[in-house]
Short mmCIF file of C-alpha atoms in Angstrom, two decimals:
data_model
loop_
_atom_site.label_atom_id
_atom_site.label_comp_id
_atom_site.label_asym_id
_atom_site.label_seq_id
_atom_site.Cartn_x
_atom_site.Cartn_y
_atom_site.Cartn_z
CA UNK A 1 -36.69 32.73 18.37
CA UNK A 2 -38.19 32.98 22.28
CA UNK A 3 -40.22 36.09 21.25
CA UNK A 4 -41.18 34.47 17.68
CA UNK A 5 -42.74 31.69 19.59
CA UNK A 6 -44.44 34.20 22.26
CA UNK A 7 -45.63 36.29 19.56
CA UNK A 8 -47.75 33.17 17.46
CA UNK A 9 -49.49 32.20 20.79
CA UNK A 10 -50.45 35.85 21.82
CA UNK A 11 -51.37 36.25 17.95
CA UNK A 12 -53.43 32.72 18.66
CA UNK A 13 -55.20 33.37 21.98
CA UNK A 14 -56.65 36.80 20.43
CA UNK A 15 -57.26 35.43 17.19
CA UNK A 16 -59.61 32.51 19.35
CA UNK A 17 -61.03 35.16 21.78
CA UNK A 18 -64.00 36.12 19.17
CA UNK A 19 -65.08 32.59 18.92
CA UNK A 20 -65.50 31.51 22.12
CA UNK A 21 -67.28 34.75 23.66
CA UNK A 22 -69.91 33.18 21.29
CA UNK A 23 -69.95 29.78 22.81
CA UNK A 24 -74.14 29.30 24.99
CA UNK A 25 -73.67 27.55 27.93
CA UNK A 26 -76.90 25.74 27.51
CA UNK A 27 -76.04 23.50 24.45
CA UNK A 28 -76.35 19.85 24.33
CA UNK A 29 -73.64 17.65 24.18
CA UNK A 30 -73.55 16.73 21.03
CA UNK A 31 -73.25 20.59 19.96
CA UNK A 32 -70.86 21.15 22.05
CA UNK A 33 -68.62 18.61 20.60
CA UNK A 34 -69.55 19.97 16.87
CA UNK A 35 -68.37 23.39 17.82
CA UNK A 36 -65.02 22.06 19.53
CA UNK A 37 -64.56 19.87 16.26
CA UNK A 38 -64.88 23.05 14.08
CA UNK A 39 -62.21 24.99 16.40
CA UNK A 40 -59.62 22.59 14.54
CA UNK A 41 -60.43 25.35 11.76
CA UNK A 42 -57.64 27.17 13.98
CA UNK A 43 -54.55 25.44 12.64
CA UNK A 44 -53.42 27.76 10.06
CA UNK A 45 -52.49 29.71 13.18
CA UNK A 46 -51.84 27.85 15.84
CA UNK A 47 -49.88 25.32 14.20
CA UNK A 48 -49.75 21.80 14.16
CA UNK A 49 -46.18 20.48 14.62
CA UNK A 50 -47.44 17.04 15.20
CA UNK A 51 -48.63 16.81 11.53
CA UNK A 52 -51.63 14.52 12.96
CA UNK A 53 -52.55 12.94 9.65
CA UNK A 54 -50.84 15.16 7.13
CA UNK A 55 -49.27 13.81 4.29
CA UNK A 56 -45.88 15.02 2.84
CA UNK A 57 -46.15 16.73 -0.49
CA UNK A 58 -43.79 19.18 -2.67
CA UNK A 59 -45.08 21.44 -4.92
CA UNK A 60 -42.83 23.42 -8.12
CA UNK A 61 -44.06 26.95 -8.93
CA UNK A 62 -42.90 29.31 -11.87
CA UNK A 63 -44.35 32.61 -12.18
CA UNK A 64 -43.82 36.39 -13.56
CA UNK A 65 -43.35 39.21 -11.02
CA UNK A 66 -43.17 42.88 -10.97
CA UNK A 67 -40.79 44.26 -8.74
CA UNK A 68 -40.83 47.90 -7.19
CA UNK A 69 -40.35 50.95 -4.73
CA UNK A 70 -42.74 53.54 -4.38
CA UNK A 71 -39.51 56.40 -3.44
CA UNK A 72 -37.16 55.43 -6.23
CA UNK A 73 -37.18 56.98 -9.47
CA UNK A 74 -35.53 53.91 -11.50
CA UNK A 75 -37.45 51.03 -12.42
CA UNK A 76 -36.39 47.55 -12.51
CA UNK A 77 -36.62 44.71 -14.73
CA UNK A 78 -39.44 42.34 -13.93
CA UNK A 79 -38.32 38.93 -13.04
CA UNK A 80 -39.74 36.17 -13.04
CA UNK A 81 -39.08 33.20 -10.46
CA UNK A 82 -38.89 29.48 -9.69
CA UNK A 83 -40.19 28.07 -6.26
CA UNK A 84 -39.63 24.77 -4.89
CA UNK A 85 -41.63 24.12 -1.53
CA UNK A 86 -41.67 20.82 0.81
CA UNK A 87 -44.27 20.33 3.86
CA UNK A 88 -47.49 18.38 4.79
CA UNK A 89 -50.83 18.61 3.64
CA UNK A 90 -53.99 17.54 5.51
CA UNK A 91 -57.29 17.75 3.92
CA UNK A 92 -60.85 16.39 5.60
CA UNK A 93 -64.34 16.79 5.59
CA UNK A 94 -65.52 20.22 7.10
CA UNK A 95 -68.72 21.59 8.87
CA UNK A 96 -70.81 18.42 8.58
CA UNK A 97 -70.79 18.02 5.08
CA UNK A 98 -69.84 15.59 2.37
CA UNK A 99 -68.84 18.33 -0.40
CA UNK A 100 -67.18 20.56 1.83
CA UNK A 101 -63.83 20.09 2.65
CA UNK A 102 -60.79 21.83 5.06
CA UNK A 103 -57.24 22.34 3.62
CA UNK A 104 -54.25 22.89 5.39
CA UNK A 105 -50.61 23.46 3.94
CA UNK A 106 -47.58 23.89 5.79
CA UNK A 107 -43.93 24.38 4.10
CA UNK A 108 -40.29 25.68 4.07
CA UNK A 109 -39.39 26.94 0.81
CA UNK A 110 -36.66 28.28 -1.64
CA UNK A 111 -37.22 30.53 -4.40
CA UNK A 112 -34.64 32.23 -7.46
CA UNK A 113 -36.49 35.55 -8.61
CA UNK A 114 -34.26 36.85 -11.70
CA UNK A 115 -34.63 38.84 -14.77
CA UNK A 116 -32.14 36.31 -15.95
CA UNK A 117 -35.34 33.65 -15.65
CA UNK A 118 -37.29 36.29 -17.40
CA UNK A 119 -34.44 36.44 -20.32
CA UNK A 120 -34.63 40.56 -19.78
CA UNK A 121 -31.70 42.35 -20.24
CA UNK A 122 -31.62 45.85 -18.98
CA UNK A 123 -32.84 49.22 -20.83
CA UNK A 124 -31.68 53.13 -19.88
CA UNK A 125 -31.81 53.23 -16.11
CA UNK A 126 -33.52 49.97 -15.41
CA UNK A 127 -31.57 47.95 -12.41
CA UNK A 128 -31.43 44.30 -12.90
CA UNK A 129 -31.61 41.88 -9.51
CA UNK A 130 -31.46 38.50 -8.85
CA UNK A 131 -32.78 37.42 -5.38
CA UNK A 132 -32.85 34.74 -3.50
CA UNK A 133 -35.38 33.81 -0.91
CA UNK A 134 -35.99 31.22 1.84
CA UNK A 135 -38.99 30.75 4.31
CA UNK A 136 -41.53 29.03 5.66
CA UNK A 137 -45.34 29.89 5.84
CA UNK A 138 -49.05 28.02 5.56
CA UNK A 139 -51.70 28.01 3.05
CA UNK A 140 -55.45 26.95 4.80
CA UNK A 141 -58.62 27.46 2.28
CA UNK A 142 -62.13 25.54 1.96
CA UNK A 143 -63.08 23.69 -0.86
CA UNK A 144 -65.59 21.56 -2.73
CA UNK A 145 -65.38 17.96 -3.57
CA UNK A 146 -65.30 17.18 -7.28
CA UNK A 147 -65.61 13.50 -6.70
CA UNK A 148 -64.25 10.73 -5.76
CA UNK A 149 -60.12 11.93 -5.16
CA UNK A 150 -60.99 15.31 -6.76
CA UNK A 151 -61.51 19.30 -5.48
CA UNK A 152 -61.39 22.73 -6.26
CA UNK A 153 -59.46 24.83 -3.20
CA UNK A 154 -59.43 28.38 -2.86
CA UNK A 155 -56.81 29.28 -0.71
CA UNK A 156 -55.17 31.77 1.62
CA UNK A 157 -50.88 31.74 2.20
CA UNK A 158 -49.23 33.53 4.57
CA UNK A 159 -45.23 33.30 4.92
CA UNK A 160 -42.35 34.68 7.14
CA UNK A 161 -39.07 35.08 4.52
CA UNK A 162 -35.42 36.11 4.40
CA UNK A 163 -34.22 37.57 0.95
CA UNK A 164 -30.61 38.20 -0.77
CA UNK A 165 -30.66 40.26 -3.61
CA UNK A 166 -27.69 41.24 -5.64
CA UNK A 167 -28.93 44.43 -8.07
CA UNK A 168 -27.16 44.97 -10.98
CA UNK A 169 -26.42 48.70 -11.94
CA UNK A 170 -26.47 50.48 -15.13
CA UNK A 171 -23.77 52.70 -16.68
CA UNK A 172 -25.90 55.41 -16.70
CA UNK A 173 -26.97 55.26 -13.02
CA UNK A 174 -24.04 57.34 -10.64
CA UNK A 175 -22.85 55.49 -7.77
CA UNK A 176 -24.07 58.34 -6.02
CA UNK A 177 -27.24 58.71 -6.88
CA UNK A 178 -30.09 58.29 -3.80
CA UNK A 179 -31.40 54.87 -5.46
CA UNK A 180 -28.10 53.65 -5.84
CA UNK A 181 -27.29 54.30 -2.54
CA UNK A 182 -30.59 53.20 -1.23
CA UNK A 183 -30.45 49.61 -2.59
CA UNK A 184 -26.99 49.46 -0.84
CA UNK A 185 -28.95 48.80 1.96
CA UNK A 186 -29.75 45.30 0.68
CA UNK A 187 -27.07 44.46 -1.76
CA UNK A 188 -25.93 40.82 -0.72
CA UNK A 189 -27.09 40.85 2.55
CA UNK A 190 -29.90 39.12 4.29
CA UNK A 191 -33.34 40.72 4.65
CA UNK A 192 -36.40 39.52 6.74
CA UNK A 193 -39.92 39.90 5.30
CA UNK A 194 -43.43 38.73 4.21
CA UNK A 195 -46.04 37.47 1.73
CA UNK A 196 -49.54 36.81 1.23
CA UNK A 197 -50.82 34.73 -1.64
CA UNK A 198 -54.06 33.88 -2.57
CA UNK A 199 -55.15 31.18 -5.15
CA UNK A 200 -56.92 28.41 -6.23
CA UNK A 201 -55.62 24.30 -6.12
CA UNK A 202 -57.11 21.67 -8.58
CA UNK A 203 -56.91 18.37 -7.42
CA UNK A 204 -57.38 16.26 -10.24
CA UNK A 205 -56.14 12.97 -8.30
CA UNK A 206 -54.92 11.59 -5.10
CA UNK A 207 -51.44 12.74 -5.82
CA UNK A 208 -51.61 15.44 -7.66
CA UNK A 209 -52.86 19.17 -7.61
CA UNK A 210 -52.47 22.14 -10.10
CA UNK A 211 -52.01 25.54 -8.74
CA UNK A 212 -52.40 29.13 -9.72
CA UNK A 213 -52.09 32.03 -7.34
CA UNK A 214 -51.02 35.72 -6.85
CA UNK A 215 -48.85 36.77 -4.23
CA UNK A 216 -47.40 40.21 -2.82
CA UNK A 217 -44.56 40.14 -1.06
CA UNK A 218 -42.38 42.83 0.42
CA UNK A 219 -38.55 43.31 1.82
CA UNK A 220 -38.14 45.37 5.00
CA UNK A 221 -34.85 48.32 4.94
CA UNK A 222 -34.49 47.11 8.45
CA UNK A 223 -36.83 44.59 11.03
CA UNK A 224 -37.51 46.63 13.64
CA UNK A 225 -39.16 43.98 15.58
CA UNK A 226 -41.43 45.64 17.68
CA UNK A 227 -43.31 47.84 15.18
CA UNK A 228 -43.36 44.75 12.48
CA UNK A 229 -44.63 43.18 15.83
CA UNK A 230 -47.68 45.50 16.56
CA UNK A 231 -48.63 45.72 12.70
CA UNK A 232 -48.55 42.04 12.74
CA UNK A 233 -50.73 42.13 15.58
CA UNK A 234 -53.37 44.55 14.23
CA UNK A 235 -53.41 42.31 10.49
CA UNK A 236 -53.53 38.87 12.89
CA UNK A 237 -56.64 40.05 15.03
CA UNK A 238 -58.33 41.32 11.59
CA UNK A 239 -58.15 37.96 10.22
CA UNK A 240 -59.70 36.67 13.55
CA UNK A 241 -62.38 39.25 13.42
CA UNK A 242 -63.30 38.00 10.15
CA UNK A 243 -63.02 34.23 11.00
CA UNK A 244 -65.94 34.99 13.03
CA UNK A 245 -67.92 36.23 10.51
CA UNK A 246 -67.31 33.21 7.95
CA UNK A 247 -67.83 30.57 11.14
CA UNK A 248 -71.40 31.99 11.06
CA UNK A 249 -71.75 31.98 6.92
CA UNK A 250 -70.69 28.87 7.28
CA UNK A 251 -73.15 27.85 10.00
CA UNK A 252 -76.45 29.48 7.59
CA UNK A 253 -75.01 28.63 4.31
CA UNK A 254 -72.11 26.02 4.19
CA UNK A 255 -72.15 26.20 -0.06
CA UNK A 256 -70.78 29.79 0.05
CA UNK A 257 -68.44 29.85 2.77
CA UNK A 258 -65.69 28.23 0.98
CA UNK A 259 -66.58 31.33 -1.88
CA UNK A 260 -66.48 33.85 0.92
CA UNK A 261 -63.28 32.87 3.23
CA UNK A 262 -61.56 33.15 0.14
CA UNK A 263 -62.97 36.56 -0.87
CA UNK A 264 -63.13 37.69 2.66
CA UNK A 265 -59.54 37.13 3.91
CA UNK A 266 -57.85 38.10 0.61
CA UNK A 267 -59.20 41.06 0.69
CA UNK A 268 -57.93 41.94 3.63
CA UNK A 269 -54.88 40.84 3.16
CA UNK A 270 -54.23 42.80 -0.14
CA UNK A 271 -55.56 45.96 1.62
CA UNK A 272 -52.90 45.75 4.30
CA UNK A 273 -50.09 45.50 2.03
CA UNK A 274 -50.96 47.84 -0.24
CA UNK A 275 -51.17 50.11 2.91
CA UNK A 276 -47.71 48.75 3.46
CA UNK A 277 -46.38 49.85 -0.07
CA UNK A 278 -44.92 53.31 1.63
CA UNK A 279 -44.86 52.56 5.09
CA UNK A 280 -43.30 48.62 6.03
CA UNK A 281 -44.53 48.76 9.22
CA UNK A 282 -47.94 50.32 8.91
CA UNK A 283 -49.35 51.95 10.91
CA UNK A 284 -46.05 52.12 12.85
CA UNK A 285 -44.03 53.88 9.97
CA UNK A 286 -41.09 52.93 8.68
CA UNK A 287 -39.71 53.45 5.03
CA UNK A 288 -41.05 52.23 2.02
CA UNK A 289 -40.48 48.17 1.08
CA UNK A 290 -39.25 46.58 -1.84
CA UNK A 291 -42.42 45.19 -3.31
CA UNK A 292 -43.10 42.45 -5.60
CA UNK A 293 -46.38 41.37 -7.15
CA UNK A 294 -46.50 37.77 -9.05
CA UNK A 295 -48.19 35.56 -10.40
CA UNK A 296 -47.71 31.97 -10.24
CA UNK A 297 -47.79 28.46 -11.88
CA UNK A 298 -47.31 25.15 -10.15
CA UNK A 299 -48.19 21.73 -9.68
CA UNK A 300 -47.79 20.07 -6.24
CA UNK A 301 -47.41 16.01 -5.43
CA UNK A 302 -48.98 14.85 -2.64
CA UNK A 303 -47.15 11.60 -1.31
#
């Protein structure tokens, strides 16, 4: 837990070095206290365990997955999942702008990922699973004001996870066959991984928002700390690289940075775990994750 918490303010002083090389010493006052009002933008990372005006909301996903690993030679059955997820949500007005608005999400969460949701039944070699996952992560995006008590929010998620998964074996797969024995290395026990998810939230009133997003997720053999470490390191400073870039689209052209953090930093993200696909510690090494890909289907209350 001590070199969790060293690792997210490391992660946060590089991810804010970018920014403020930028600041000019020769702005006015009241510049200087727009840009300082614009570093809030740096919660998703350094996070806020105050909750300063959040409010607590719960949101209930279901979605279809595709499950995989790139060295086995059996396939599984796709499941398909149900996610419940509690935190606090703070929205407000962003960049100086009435339309434009900040989101921030922060959650725990519990999730069943089954072929048994999916009503599949194994066919020839297929393995069935059923997994269960717990974490806790953030979602940040920028959005536009519909009216009144409505938006449309792109988003970004990132989570930290642990993951039992019982597999289910067919007849016709040999206890001693290399993905039998491979899976072994998971069967019932806990496993420590992550996700991304990118996505969209509708807020069609105070309380209420509809979601839809896709999100990869992979489960490490093994956490060997210190390489997930450095590859979390090179993905974190990426991210802050490109936070640069959308400050300053945001700065010439506030309508289309909302459009372009999305684009921008999902992007990215997918790149890095599809580079992660045979290597779960790229570019550290390490053997190939179980993957999933999945869409989901939610609704969250906002209390």
């Amino acid at each position: 837990m001590y070199y969790n918490k060293l690792l997210i303010i490391v992660l946060a002083m590089l991810v804010s070095l970018p920014v403020l090389s930028q600041d000019d010493s020769t702005k006015t006052d009241d510049e200087w206290d727009w840009h300082w009002d614009e570093m809030d933008d740096w919660e998703n990372w350094v996070a806020d365990y105050g909750f300063r005006k959040s409010r607590p909301a719960m949101s209930l996903q279901y979605g279809l997955a595709n499950m995989s690993r790139t060295d086995l030679q059996s396939k599984f059955v796709d499941p398909n999942l149900l996610e419940l997820k509690l935190g606090y949500i703070k929205n407000r007005d962003a960049w100086g702008t009435d339309y434009i608005i900040r989101h921030n999400y922060k959650f725990i969460y519990l999730s069943n990922e089954s072929n048994k949701l999916a009503g599949k039944e194994a066919a020839g070699t297929e393995i069935e699973s059923d997994m269960w996952r717990f974490g806790a992560g953030w979602s940040s995006g920028y959005g536009y004001k519909l009216g009144e008590n409505s938006a449309i929010i792109p988003y970004y998620s990132y989570t930290l996870n642990w993951s039992n998964i019982n597999f289910n074996y067919p007849d016709a797969l040999p206890d001693t066959s290399r993905d039998v024995q491979t899976l072994n290395l998971y069967d019932e026990t806990f496993r420590f991984g992550t996700s991304t998810e990118g996505g969209v939230r509708v807020k069609i009133i105070e309380n209420l928002m509809l979601d839809a997003g896709y999100e990869r997720s992979i489960v490490f053999q093994r956490h060997l700390y210190w390489k997930w470490a450095g590859s979390a390191l090179i993905e974190v400073a990426a991210q802050g690289l490109l936070d640069s870039f959308i400050n300053e689209v945001f700065k010439s052209s506030p309508a289309a940075g909302p459009v372009v953090n999305f684009l921008l930093k999902n992007a990215l993200a997918y790149g890095i775990y599809e580079l992660r696909q045979d290597e779960m510690n790229w570019p550290f090494g390490g053997e190939p994750p179980i993957a999933y890909d999945q869409f989901k289907f939610g609704v969250t209350v906002v209390f």
